[in-house]
Tab-separated table of C-alpha atoms and ligand atoms in Angstrom:
chain	number	residue	atom	x	y	z
R	1	MET	CA	199.765	292.929	84.685
R	2	LYS	CA	203.358	292.389	85.371
R	3	THR	CA	205.856	289.894	85.143
R	4	LYS	CA	207.851	287.760	87.046
R	5	GLU	CA	210.839	285.557	86.736
R	6	ILE	CA	210.881	283.571	89.424
R	7	VAL	CA	214.634	281.762	90.259
R	8	VAL	CA	216.132	279.299	92.433
R	9	PRO	CA	218.409	281.610	95.975
R	10	ASP	CA	220.640	280.829	97.460
R	11	ILE	CA	221.287	276.796	97.737
R	12	GLY	CA	224.531	276.233	99.503
R	13	ASP	CA	227.074	275.093	97.653
R	14	PHE	CA	225.727	272.553	95.694
R	15	ASP	CA	225.538	273.108	91.654
R	16	LYS	CA	222.485	271.603	90.487
R	17	VAL	CA	220.303	269.713	92.197
R	18	GLU	CA	217.728	267.466	90.340
R	19	ILE	CA	213.975	268.559	89.693
R	20	ILE	CA	212.421	265.384	91.031
R	21	GLU	CA	208.754	267.928	92.162
R	22	LEU	CA	206.415	269.819	89.939
R	23	LEU	CA	204.519	271.095	93.018
R	24	VAL	CA	203.008	274.042	90.848
R	25	ALA	CA	201.085	273.863	87.167
R	26	GLU	CA	200.687	277.327	84.638
R	27	GLY	CA	197.379	278.750	85.841
R	28	ASP	CA	197.995	277.955	89.276
R	29	THR	CA	197.271	280.932	91.580
R	30	ILE	CA	199.909	280.964	94.120
R	31	ALA	CA	201.539	282.389	97.147
R	32	ALA	CA	204.364	283.604	98.662
R	33	GLU	CA	206.300	281.432	100.148
R	34	ASP	CA	204.421	278.904	98.326
R	35	SER	CA	206.438	275.408	97.343
R	36	LEU	CA	207.148	275.581	94.182
R	37	ILE	CA	209.144	272.202	93.101
R	38	THR	CA	211.281	269.953	95.438
R	39	VAL	CA	214.268	269.545	94.655
R	40	GLU	CA	217.061	266.431	96.092
R	41	SER	CA	221.231	266.598	95.724
R	42	ASP	CA	222.521	263.785	97.258
R	43	LYS	CA	222.843	264.725	100.127
R	44	ALA	CA	218.918	265.834	100.543
R	45	SER	CA	216.588	267.788	99.274
R	46	MET	CA	214.540	270.770	99.738
R	47	GLU	CA	211.577	272.734	98.519
R	48	ILE	CA	211.912	275.962	96.490
R	49	PRO	CA	209.238	278.464	97.622
R	50	SER	CA	208.264	281.098	95.792
R	51	SER	CA	209.334	284.692	96.474
R	52	ASP	CA	206.132	286.373	95.170
R	53	GLY	CA	202.213	285.467	94.967
R	54	GLY	CA	200.399	285.414	91.492
R	55	VAL	CA	199.649	282.799	88.734
R	56	VAL	CA	201.941	280.553	87.280
R	57	LYS	CA	201.490	282.051	83.599
R	58	GLU	CA	204.454	279.591	82.313
R	59	LEU	CA	207.351	276.876	84.417
R	60	LYS	CA	210.287	276.826	82.860
R	61	VAL	CA	211.452	273.453	84.029
R	62	LYS	CA	210.807	270.419	84.431
R	63	LEU	CA	210.199	266.902	86.246
R	64	GLY	CA	214.200	265.548	85.970
R	65	ASP	CA	216.084	269.219	85.100
R	66	TYR	CA	218.827	269.946	86.968
R	67	VAL	CA	219.316	273.184	87.791
R	68	GLN	CA	221.600	276.157	89.699
R	69	GLU	CA	221.703	279.115	91.920
R	70	GLY	CA	219.714	282.216	89.151
R	71	SER	CA	218.537	278.854	87.110
R	72	VAL	CA	214.643	280.923	86.159
R	73	ILE	CA	212.251	278.321	87.360
R	74	LEU	CA	208.407	280.017	86.326
R	75	VAL	CA	207.114	282.791	84.879
R	76	LEU	CA	204.941	284.773	87.238
R	77	GLU	CA	201.520	286.923	86.614
R	78	THR	CA	201.198	289.140	89.621
R	79	SER	CA	198.430	291.994	89.321
R	80	GLN	CA	200.848	295.081	89.059
R	81	SER	CA	201.766	296.464	86.168
R	82	ALA	CA	203.541	295.350	82.563
R	83	GLU	CA	206.961	294.574	83.332
R	84	VAL	CA	209.284	291.540	83.079
R	85	GLU	CA	211.258	291.630	86.274
R	86	ILE	CA	213.829	288.723	88.157
R	87	SER	CA	213.363	287.908	91.655
R	88	THR	CA	214.463	285.582	94.047
R	89	PRO	CA	212.785	284.581	97.223
R	90	GLU	CA	213.553	286.592	100.405
R	91	VAL	CA	214.038	283.534	102.422
R	92	ALA	CA	216.365	280.935	100.615
R	93	PRO	CA	215.723	277.963	101.698
R	94	LYS	CA	218.112	275.986	104.448
R	95	SER	CA	221.091	274.666	102.757
R	96	ALA	CA	220.974	271.008	101.585
R	97	GLN	CA	224.246	270.755	104.434
R	98	GLU	CA	222.175	272.419	107.989
R	99	ALA	CA	219.327	269.835	106.117
R	100	SER	CA	220.972	266.862	106.329
R	101	ASN	CA	222.216	267.876	109.748
R	102	THR	CA	218.039	268.570	111.290
R	103	THR	CA	217.244	266.548	113.563
R	104	ALA	CA	214.784	265.348	114.825
R	105	ASP	CA	212.360	267.662	116.548
R	106	THR	CA	208.586	266.964	116.767
R	107	GLU	CA	207.574	270.808	116.554
R	108	GLN	CA	209.930	272.262	114.265
R	109	GLU	CA	209.069	270.128	110.818
R	110	SER	CA	212.780	269.208	109.992
R	111	PRO	CA	214.021	269.415	106.017
R	112	ALA	CA	213.409	266.385	103.565
R	113	GLU	CA	215.401	263.022	104.012
R	114	LYS	CA	216.428	260.103	102.949
R	115	PRO	CA	215.769	258.074	105.447
R	116	ALA	CA	219.073	257.894	107.992
R	117	ALA	CA	221.225	254.914	108.398
R	118	PRO	CA	220.362	252.168	110.254
R	119	LYS	CA	221.019	252.980	113.976
R	120	ALA	CA	222.223	250.233	116.163
R	121	SER	CA	219.491	251.413	119.025
R	122	LEU	CA	217.770	254.270	119.289
R	123	PRO	CA	218.456	256.469	122.389
R	124	GLN	CA	215.380	255.918	124.796
R	125	ALA	CA	214.593	259.935	124.785
R	126	THR	CA	213.369	259.587	121.309
R	127	GLN	CA	211.496	256.249	121.825
R	128	LYS	CA	209.009	257.781	123.252
R	129	THR	CA	205.521	258.911	120.874
R	130	SER	CA	203.727	261.514	120.408
R	131	PRO	CA	201.903	263.078	123.029
R	132	THR	CA	199.170	264.691	120.962
R	133	ALA	CA	199.085	261.561	118.100
R	134	HIS	CA	199.669	258.116	117.019
R	135	ILE	CA	202.817	259.633	115.449
R	136	ASP	CA	206.065	258.205	116.269
R	137	GLU	CA	208.163	260.532	116.064
R	138	VAL	CA	211.255	257.992	115.212
R	139	SER	CA	210.172	257.026	111.805
R	140	PHE	CA	208.467	260.234	110.819
R	141	THR	CA	211.451	262.044	111.120
R	142	GLN	CA	213.185	259.288	108.800
R	143	ALA	CA	210.553	259.399	106.646
R	144	TYR	CA	211.228	260.472	103.143
R	145	ALA	CA	209.246	262.526	102.336
R	146	SER	CA	209.338	266.639	101.567
R	147	PRO	CA	208.478	269.999	104.394
R	148	SER	CA	205.933	270.926	102.518
R	149	LEU	CA	203.596	266.880	102.945
R	150	ARG	CA	205.311	266.522	106.902
R	151	ARG	CA	203.004	269.824	108.096
R	152	PHE	CA	200.130	267.898	105.652
R	153	ALA	CA	200.517	264.778	106.901
R	154	ARG	CA	201.054	266.648	110.661
R	155	GLU	CA	196.997	268.762	109.817
R	156	LEU	CA	195.972	264.725	109.021
R	157	GLY	CA	197.140	262.696	112.071
R	158	VAL	CA	198.915	260.853	109.766
R	159	ASP	CA	202.096	259.072	111.020
R	160	LEU	CA	204.439	259.173	108.362
R	161	GLY	CA	206.884	256.508	108.661
R	162	LYS	CA	203.273	254.012	107.943
R	163	VAL	CA	203.255	256.077	104.907
R	164	ASN	CA	204.198	253.123	101.026
R	165	GLY	CA	206.258	255.785	99.353
R	166	THR	CA	205.899	255.289	95.579
R	167	GLY	CA	207.210	258.404	94.437
R	168	ARG	CA	210.831	258.036	93.313
R	169	LYS	CA	213.809	255.650	96.378
R	170	ASN	CA	210.195	255.286	98.059
R	171	ARG	CA	209.308	258.767	98.324
R	172	ILE	CA	206.575	259.459	100.017
R	173	LEU	CA	204.140	261.873	97.631
R	174	LYS	CA	200.872	263.336	98.741
R	175	GLN	CA	198.456	260.691	97.128
R	176	ASP	CA	200.943	257.694	99.193
R	177	ILE	CA	199.613	260.447	102.271
R	178	LYS	CA	195.613	260.363	100.459
R	179	ASP	CA	196.408	256.868	99.953
R	180	PHE	CA	197.026	256.022	103.334
R	181	VAL	CA	193.715	257.902	104.890
R	182	LYS	CA	191.276	256.562	102.642
R	183	GLN	CA	192.723	253.007	103.660
R	184	ASN	CA	192.795	253.224	107.350
R	185	LEU	CA	189.175	255.057	107.142
R	186	GLN	CA	188.152	251.913	105.111
R	187	SER	CA	189.268	249.746	108.206
R	188	ASN	CA	187.853	251.918	110.564
R	189	THR	CA	184.278	251.323	108.855
R	190	GLU	CA	185.129	247.925	107.914
R	191	GLY	CA	185.351	247.153	111.679
R	192	ASN	CA	188.591	249.036	113.894
R	193	THR	CA	190.977	246.578	113.247
R	194	SER	CA	193.353	249.101	115.479
R	195	GLY	CA	194.657	246.628	118.441
R	196	THR	CA	193.080	249.752	120.543
R	197	ALA	CA	189.818	249.648	117.909
R	198	LEU	CA	189.786	245.876	118.747
R	199	GLY	CA	189.857	246.814	122.570
R	200	VAL	CA	193.141	245.704	122.928
R	201	ALA	CA	196.536	246.817	125.221
R	202	PRO	CA	199.017	248.745	121.940
R	203	MET	CA	201.711	247.233	121.417
R	204	PRO	CA	204.745	248.728	123.777
R	205	GLU	CA	207.718	250.018	121.796
R	206	ILE	CA	210.830	248.173	123.367
R	207	ASP	CA	214.183	249.096	123.647
R	208	PHE	CA	216.278	246.240	122.499
R	209	SER	CA	219.185	247.924	122.916
R	210	GLN	CA	219.411	247.135	126.650
R	211	TRP	CA	219.470	243.200	126.384
R	212	GLY	CA	222.197	243.184	123.513
R	213	SER	CA	223.290	244.164	120.289
R	214	VAL	CA	220.557	245.661	117.589
R	215	GLU	CA	220.237	246.626	113.794
R	216	ASN	CA	217.508	248.560	112.634
R	217	VAL	CA	216.627	247.349	108.951
R	218	ALA	CA	214.482	248.914	107.317
R	219	LEU	CA	210.998	246.392	105.412
R	220	SER	CA	211.082	246.846	101.920
R	221	LYS	CA	208.059	248.261	99.929
R	222	ILE	CA	207.206	244.849	99.116
R	223	ASN	CA	207.178	244.129	102.552
R	224	LYS	CA	205.313	247.034	104.236
R	225	LEU	CA	202.540	246.572	101.266
R	226	THR	CA	202.139	243.071	102.152
R	227	GLY	CA	202.033	243.114	105.077
R	228	GLU	CA	199.693	246.106	105.285
R	229	PHE	CA	197.595	243.059	103.056
R	230	LEU	CA	198.598	240.142	105.422
R	231	HIS	CA	197.351	242.815	108.300
R	232	ARG	CA	194.333	243.741	107.283
R	233	ASN	CA	193.374	240.453	105.668
R	234	TRP	CA	194.029	238.571	109.212
R	235	VAL	CA	191.618	240.130	111.150
R	236	THR	CA	188.748	240.795	108.885
R	237	ILE	CA	188.277	237.317	107.755
R	238	PRO	CA	186.925	234.826	109.649
R	239	HIS	CA	189.604	232.355	108.537
R	240	VAL	CA	189.494	228.705	108.959
R	241	THR	CA	192.078	226.432	107.849
R	242	GLN	CA	191.374	222.706	107.265
R	243	TYR	CA	193.909	219.965	106.408
R	244	ASP	CA	194.241	217.368	103.891
R	245	GLU	CA	196.463	215.163	102.259
R	246	ALA	CA	196.556	213.824	98.483
R	247	ASP	CA	199.048	210.018	97.537
R	248	ILE	CA	200.558	211.873	95.080
R	249	SER	CA	203.080	208.705	94.196
R	250	ASP	CA	200.418	208.193	91.133
R	251	MET	CA	200.964	211.887	89.621
R	252	GLU	CA	204.805	211.239	90.986
R	253	ALA	CA	205.226	208.237	88.929
R	254	PHE	CA	203.490	210.214	85.779
R	255	ARG	CA	205.435	213.507	86.314
R	256	LYS	CA	208.791	211.679	86.094
R	257	GLU	CA	208.128	210.059	83.660
R	258	MET	CA	206.831	212.582	81.750
R	259	GLY	CA	210.125	214.422	82.090
R	260	GLN	CA	212.107	212.655	80.823
R	261	GLU	CA	210.515	212.125	77.337
R	262	LEU	CA	210.434	216.422	78.528
R	263	ALA	CA	213.760	216.956	79.318
R	264	ASP	CA	215.761	217.316	75.674
R	265	GLN	CA	212.969	219.864	75.099
R	266	GLY	CA	213.932	221.763	78.233
R	267	ILE	CA	210.690	221.466	79.449
R	268	LYS	CA	209.943	219.997	82.882
R	269	ILE	CA	206.566	219.890	85.137
R	270	THR	CA	206.038	220.668	88.027
R	271	PRO	CA	203.881	219.082	90.959
R	272	LEU	CA	202.692	223.004	91.147
R	273	ALA	CA	201.057	222.551	87.313
R	274	PHE	CA	199.023	219.023	88.316
R	275	ILE	CA	198.283	221.132	91.836
R	276	MET	CA	197.553	224.083	89.850
R	277	LYS	CA	194.586	222.024	87.521
R	278	ALA	CA	193.346	220.458	90.712
R	279	VAL	CA	192.151	223.727	92.138
R	280	VAL	CA	190.470	224.786	88.878
R	281	ALA	CA	188.429	220.919	88.988
R	282	ALA	CA	186.812	221.577	92.672
R	283	LEU	CA	186.173	225.385	91.647
R	284	LYS	CA	184.179	223.969	88.976
R	285	THR	CA	183.000	221.433	91.054
R	286	TYR	CA	182.498	223.829	94.175
R	287	PRO	CA	182.013	227.621	92.228
R	288	ARG	CA	181.409	229.524	95.396
R	289	PHE	CA	185.275	228.981	96.014
R	290	ASN	CA	185.788	231.099	93.103
R	291	SER	CA	183.581	233.916	93.847
R	292	SER	CA	183.929	237.342	96.043
R	293	LEU	CA	181.962	238.825	98.982
R	294	ASP	CA	181.734	242.422	96.954
R	295	VAL	CA	181.406	245.140	98.711
R	296	SER	CA	178.214	245.132	101.133
R	297	LYS	CA	178.838	242.099	101.569
R	298	GLN	CA	175.359	241.122	100.496
R	299	ASN	CA	176.146	238.972	97.335
R	300	LEU	CA	179.172	236.801	96.092
R	301	ILE	CA	179.694	237.690	92.444
R	302	GLN	CA	180.354	234.658	90.584
R	303	LYS	CA	183.414	234.241	88.593
R	304	HIS	CA	183.585	232.469	85.919
R	305	TYR	CA	186.885	232.584	84.562
R	306	TYR	CA	189.886	230.286	86.354
R	307	HIS	CA	192.979	233.026	87.324
R	308	ILE	CA	194.930	231.509	89.813
R	309	GLY	CA	197.939	233.275	92.191
R	310	VAL	CA	201.096	231.436	93.134
R	311	ALA	CA	202.694	232.971	96.211
R	312	VAL	CA	206.299	233.417	94.942
R	313	ASP	CA	209.063	234.065	96.964
R	314	THR	CA	211.910	236.545	96.750
R	315	PRO	CA	215.171	238.669	98.141
R	316	ASP	CA	212.732	240.797	98.492
R	317	GLY	CA	209.382	239.784	100.151
R	318	LEU	CA	206.701	237.402	99.033
R	319	VAL	CA	204.349	238.432	95.909
R	320	VAL	CA	201.797	235.968	94.078
R	321	PRO	CA	201.249	236.618	89.921
R	322	VAL	CA	198.699	234.744	88.591
R	323	ILE	CA	198.449	232.205	85.799
R	324	ARG	CA	195.429	233.958	83.514
R	325	ASP	CA	192.541	231.002	81.804
R	326	ALA	CA	194.803	228.144	84.195
R	327	ASP	CA	191.466	225.675	83.026
R	328	GLN	CA	192.926	226.242	79.100
R	329	LYS	CA	196.416	225.445	79.258
R	330	SER	CA	198.011	222.743	79.569
R	331	LEU	CA	200.950	220.629	82.491
R	332	VAL	CA	203.318	222.041	80.065
R	333	ASP	CA	202.224	225.824	79.495
R	334	ILE	CA	200.990	225.875	83.374
R	335	SER	CA	204.994	224.457	84.328
R	336	GLN	CA	206.613	227.101	82.237
R	337	GLU	CA	204.514	230.536	82.766
R	338	ILE	CA	204.738	229.223	86.956
R	339	ARG	CA	209.114	229.684	85.876
R	340	GLU	CA	208.700	232.649	83.760
R	341	LEU	CA	206.265	234.143	86.645
R	342	ALA	CA	208.745	233.390	88.934
R	343	VAL	CA	211.675	233.901	87.691
R	344	LYS	CA	209.874	237.146	86.469
R	345	ALA	CA	208.828	238.027	90.515
R	346	ARG	CA	212.769	237.973	91.349
R	347	ASN	CA	214.216	240.112	88.087
R	348	LYS	CA	211.187	242.581	89.518
R	349	LYS	CA	210.178	242.246	85.992
R	350	LEU	CA	206.479	241.928	86.812
R	351	LYS	CA	203.900	244.019	86.427
R	352	PRO	CA	201.331	244.817	88.460
R	353	ALA	CA	199.005	243.606	85.529
R	354	ASP	CA	200.475	240.635	86.494
R	355	MET	CA	199.173	240.253	90.344
R	356	GLN	CA	195.404	241.284	89.586
R	357	GLY	CA	192.733	239.427	88.818
R	358	GLY	CA	192.938	236.104	90.514
R	359	CYS	CA	190.254	233.846	91.738
R	360	PHE	CA	192.742	231.950	94.181
R	361	SER	CA	195.619	231.653	95.366
R	362	ILE	CA	198.540	228.521	95.182
R	363	SER	CA	201.273	229.035	97.873
R	364	SER	CA	203.405	225.942	97.656
R	365	LEU	CA	206.649	225.311	100.222
R	366	GLY	CA	206.847	221.969	99.033
R	367	GLY	CA	210.415	222.778	97.317
R	368	ILE	CA	210.988	223.312	100.848
R	369	GLY	CA	209.570	221.804	103.885
R	370	GLY	CA	206.862	221.875	106.799
R	371	THR	CA	204.141	219.752	106.801
R	372	SER	CA	201.421	222.240	107.634
R	373	PHE	CA	200.754	225.917	108.012
R	374	THR	CA	197.694	228.672	107.817
R	375	PRO	CA	198.385	230.309	104.686
R	376	ILE	CA	196.179	233.823	105.083
R	377	ILE	CA	193.430	234.376	102.280
R	378	ASN	CA	194.754	236.955	99.624
R	379	ALA	CA	191.410	238.604	99.695
R	380	PRO	CA	189.227	239.588	97.516
R	381	GLU	CA	189.807	236.109	96.530
R	382	VAL	CA	187.845	233.584	99.634
R	383	ALA	CA	189.987	230.320	99.509
R	384	ILE	CA	193.941	229.164	99.091
R	385	LEU	CA	195.613	226.435	99.157
R	386	GLY	CA	198.946	225.549	100.857
R	387	VAL	CA	200.717	223.270	99.819
R	388	SER	CA	203.923	221.909	102.503
R	389	ARG	CA	206.507	218.961	101.401
R	390	SER	CA	205.107	215.981	100.133
R	391	LYS	CA	207.137	212.683	102.346
R	392	MET	CA	206.852	208.869	101.582
R	393	GLN	CA	204.410	207.131	104.674
R	394	PRO	CA	203.567	204.249	104.989
R	395	HIS	CA	199.480	203.169	104.239
R	396	TRP	CA	197.086	200.690	104.972
R	397	ASN	CA	195.677	199.076	102.072
R	398	GLY	CA	193.828	196.999	103.779
R	399	SER	CA	196.167	193.967	104.370
R	400	GLU	CA	198.910	195.309	104.311
R	401	PHE	CA	201.223	198.403	104.804
R	402	GLU	CA	202.442	199.978	101.937
R	403	PRO	CA	204.771	203.461	100.965
R	404	ARG	CA	202.960	205.674	99.584
R	405	LEU	CA	204.149	209.716	98.930
R	406	MET	CA	201.495	212.037	100.918
R	407	LEU	CA	201.215	215.749	99.775
R	408	PRO	CA	199.337	217.169	102.823
R	409	LEU	CA	197.894	220.084	101.841
R	410	SER	CA	196.097	223.324	104.417
R	411	LEU	CA	193.390	225.422	102.645
R	412	SER	CA	192.182	228.523	104.369
R	413	TYR	CA	188.672	229.424	103.424
R	414	ASP	CA	186.840	232.948	104.671
R	415	HIS	CA	184.188	231.084	106.959
R	416	ARG	CA	181.630	233.526	106.001
R	417	VAL	CA	181.486	232.680	102.741
R	418	ILE	CA	182.577	229.169	102.578
R	419	ASP	CA	181.707	226.077	105.924
R	420	GLY	CA	183.137	223.476	107.262
R	421	ALA	CA	181.246	220.968	105.125
R	422	ASP	CA	182.665	222.838	102.055
R	423	GLY	CA	185.600	223.061	103.476
R	424	ALA	CA	186.417	219.411	103.929
R	425	ARG	CA	184.203	218.409	100.586
R	426	PHE	CA	186.977	220.984	98.766
R	427	THR	CA	190.308	219.091	99.996
R	428	SER	CA	188.611	215.518	99.558
R	429	PHE	CA	187.973	216.399	95.827
R	430	LEU	CA	191.489	218.394	95.461
R	431	SER	CA	192.383	214.917	97.437
R	432	LYS	CA	191.374	212.304	95.102
R	433	THR	CA	191.375	214.519	91.675
R	434	LEU	CA	195.333	214.184	92.768
R	435	SER	CA	195.900	211.208	93.934
R	436	ASP	CA	193.867	209.409	91.131
R	437	ILE	CA	194.810	212.061	87.686
R	438	ARG	CA	192.668	210.643	85.360
R	439	ARG	CA	190.157	211.999	87.120
R	440	LEU	CA	191.452	216.045	85.500
R	441	LEU	CA	189.948	214.042	82.401
R	442	LEU	CA	186.297	214.252	83.608
R	443	THR	CA	185.374	218.288	84.552
X	501	CAO	N1	206.798	218.693	98.096
X	501	CAO	C1	208.180	217.520	97.224
X	501	CAO	N2	209.181	218.105	96.689
X	501	CAO	C2	208.090	219.162	96.143
X	501	CAO	C3	206.660	219.786	96.343
X	501	CAO	C4	206.415	219.220	97.133
X	501	CAO	N3	205.104	219.567	97.745
X	501	CAO	N4	206.731	220.931	95.913
X	501	CAO	C5	208.472	221.115	94.639
X	501	CAO	N5	208.731	219.868	94.642
X	501	CAO	C6	209.721	219.528	94.370
X	501	CAO	C7	209.921	220.211	92.936
X	501	CAO	O1	209.356	219.004	92.599
X	501	CAO	C8	211.540	220.428	92.938
X	501	CAO	O2	212.347	219.196	92.904
X	501	CAO	P1	212.871	218.804	91.835
X	501	CAO	O3	213.690	219.804	90.851
X	501	CAO	O4	213.648	218.105	91.645
X	501	CAO	O5	211.975	218.231	90.079
X	501	CAO	C9	211.635	221.611	93.810
X	501	CAO	O6	210.435	221.016	94.950
X	501	CAO	C10	212.285	223.245	93.792
X	501	CAO	O7	210.843	223.642	93.430
X	501	CAO	P2	209.768	225.016	92.780
X	501	CAO	O8	210.081	224.706	94.049
X	501	CAO	O9	211.583	224.981	92.159
X	501	CAO	O10	209.661	224.475	91.944
X	501	CAO	P3	207.925	224.594	92.212
X	501	CAO	O11	207.355	225.233	90.345
X	501	CAO	O12	206.879	224.031	92.862
X	501	CAO	O13	207.623	226.101	93.289
X	501	CAO	C11	207.199	228.240	93.653
X	501	CAO	C12	207.806	227.294	92.338
X	501	CAO	C13	207.254	229.697	93.059
X	501	CAO	C14	205.899	228.126	94.043
X	501	CAO	C15	208.738	228.508	94.502
X	501	CAO	O14	209.160	228.283	93.466
X	501	CAO	C16	207.944	230.060	95.461
X	501	CAO	O15	208.723	230.920	95.329
X	501	CAO	N6	207.403	229.409	96.955
X	501	CAO	C17	207.443	230.029	97.789
X	501	CAO	C18	205.977	230.167	98.305
X	501	CAO	C19	205.921	231.065	98.996
X	501	CAO	O16	206.833	231.809	100.167
X	501	CAO	N7	205.024	230.863	99.870
X	501	CAO	C20	204.796	231.048	101.073
X	501	CAO	C21	203.504	232.449	101.281
X	501	CAO	S1	202.612	232.661	102.883
X	501	CAO	O17	201.115	232.174	102.800
């Protein structure tokens, strides 16, 4: 057996570059020209290929290491006589400078680059989609991924521009492409949701700059992820939205009274805590709202716990952290937890576990305004409550009009699971409970 050290070749003007991806592991059998690592400078990233084929005996580098020309990447065992030899690839990868100068080309693989800075407008010629597939060449080129992953994506016909990168600085990883394919296959079997599959004309690509100045602003990672989920939920779940209102005059009077008493302890009770308690009582009374359809869509999974999601608006987009076991928590506990989760969300400190396991969601726009809206169900949940801004309104009490504070409620539910009558019963129950919060003691 012969052993060779594979080293970093000439990488142009760069002194030291960081390893951001290890593409092989000890024990792997590789061929000459296979990519070994991806390195990144402040201008571009590139893959370093192997000069020889063989079995990776020992990796000499790890993620985050800085390497330069001549750094040993790994020791390779080839099938010739024993002897240590140092080898560099015959074909050095493109220098980072060349890489960052490379332009979009549908046939030629461009090196991995960070997405280009937003452009005022895209030239008309580059806005064409690929003739061979549904790949948008502009966003494909701008996607942040290595050349080998670009090849991989092309083999699968995946439009990289639509893939969410979960790597460092949103770099697209192989797993992201696999997840994208899986998700697409799943949504295809669930009912083909793309424009063409629905039998509607695809959205045309338009050069808006022909009518005035425009700017291309990249969506945040949260925007892209929620966009995918909301789109899937909107087109695969038959939504019905039931509107109602609750007289919260007494509830608000009590909340304000309590607010004064608790102010010394730094405690503030939000209307949302009362709404959450009323939702839990409604879920106990109408358990179908606390269920999910199983994958076969033949059974309901009935939940016996009450974890309630709260939509939180953050500068990066919408997130839905979950208050666990809301049935076992006091109004004060729930108020404080909502505040803590909202702060965590806005400081990007939420962990995936904080957003999992919800049974039902509440989207409150009450602090902002509006009279009603259609919230989109947060699948696999089967219903979501939208809350708008309360308003003082004249209410006929049988002999005269009196001012009452009315809270608008918008309940969207999955019509496969919930009938219209139950939708109306649920909001009526909420309305009665919020109008007389003593009812909360009954459930
Ligand atoms: N009507 C009138 N006023 C209301 C109200 C309502 N329905 N709900 C809350 N308010 C008031 C609060 O009492 C508070 O006023 P005071 O400070 O005078 O007491 C003020 O509005 C601000 O409330 P808040 O929004 O900070 O607190 P909250 O507990 O009501 O809500 C949270 C917290 C996290 C839900 C909220 O900050 C938020 O992010 N909302 C947006 C959710 C969203 O984007 N949903 C859309 C999703 S798309 O389906």
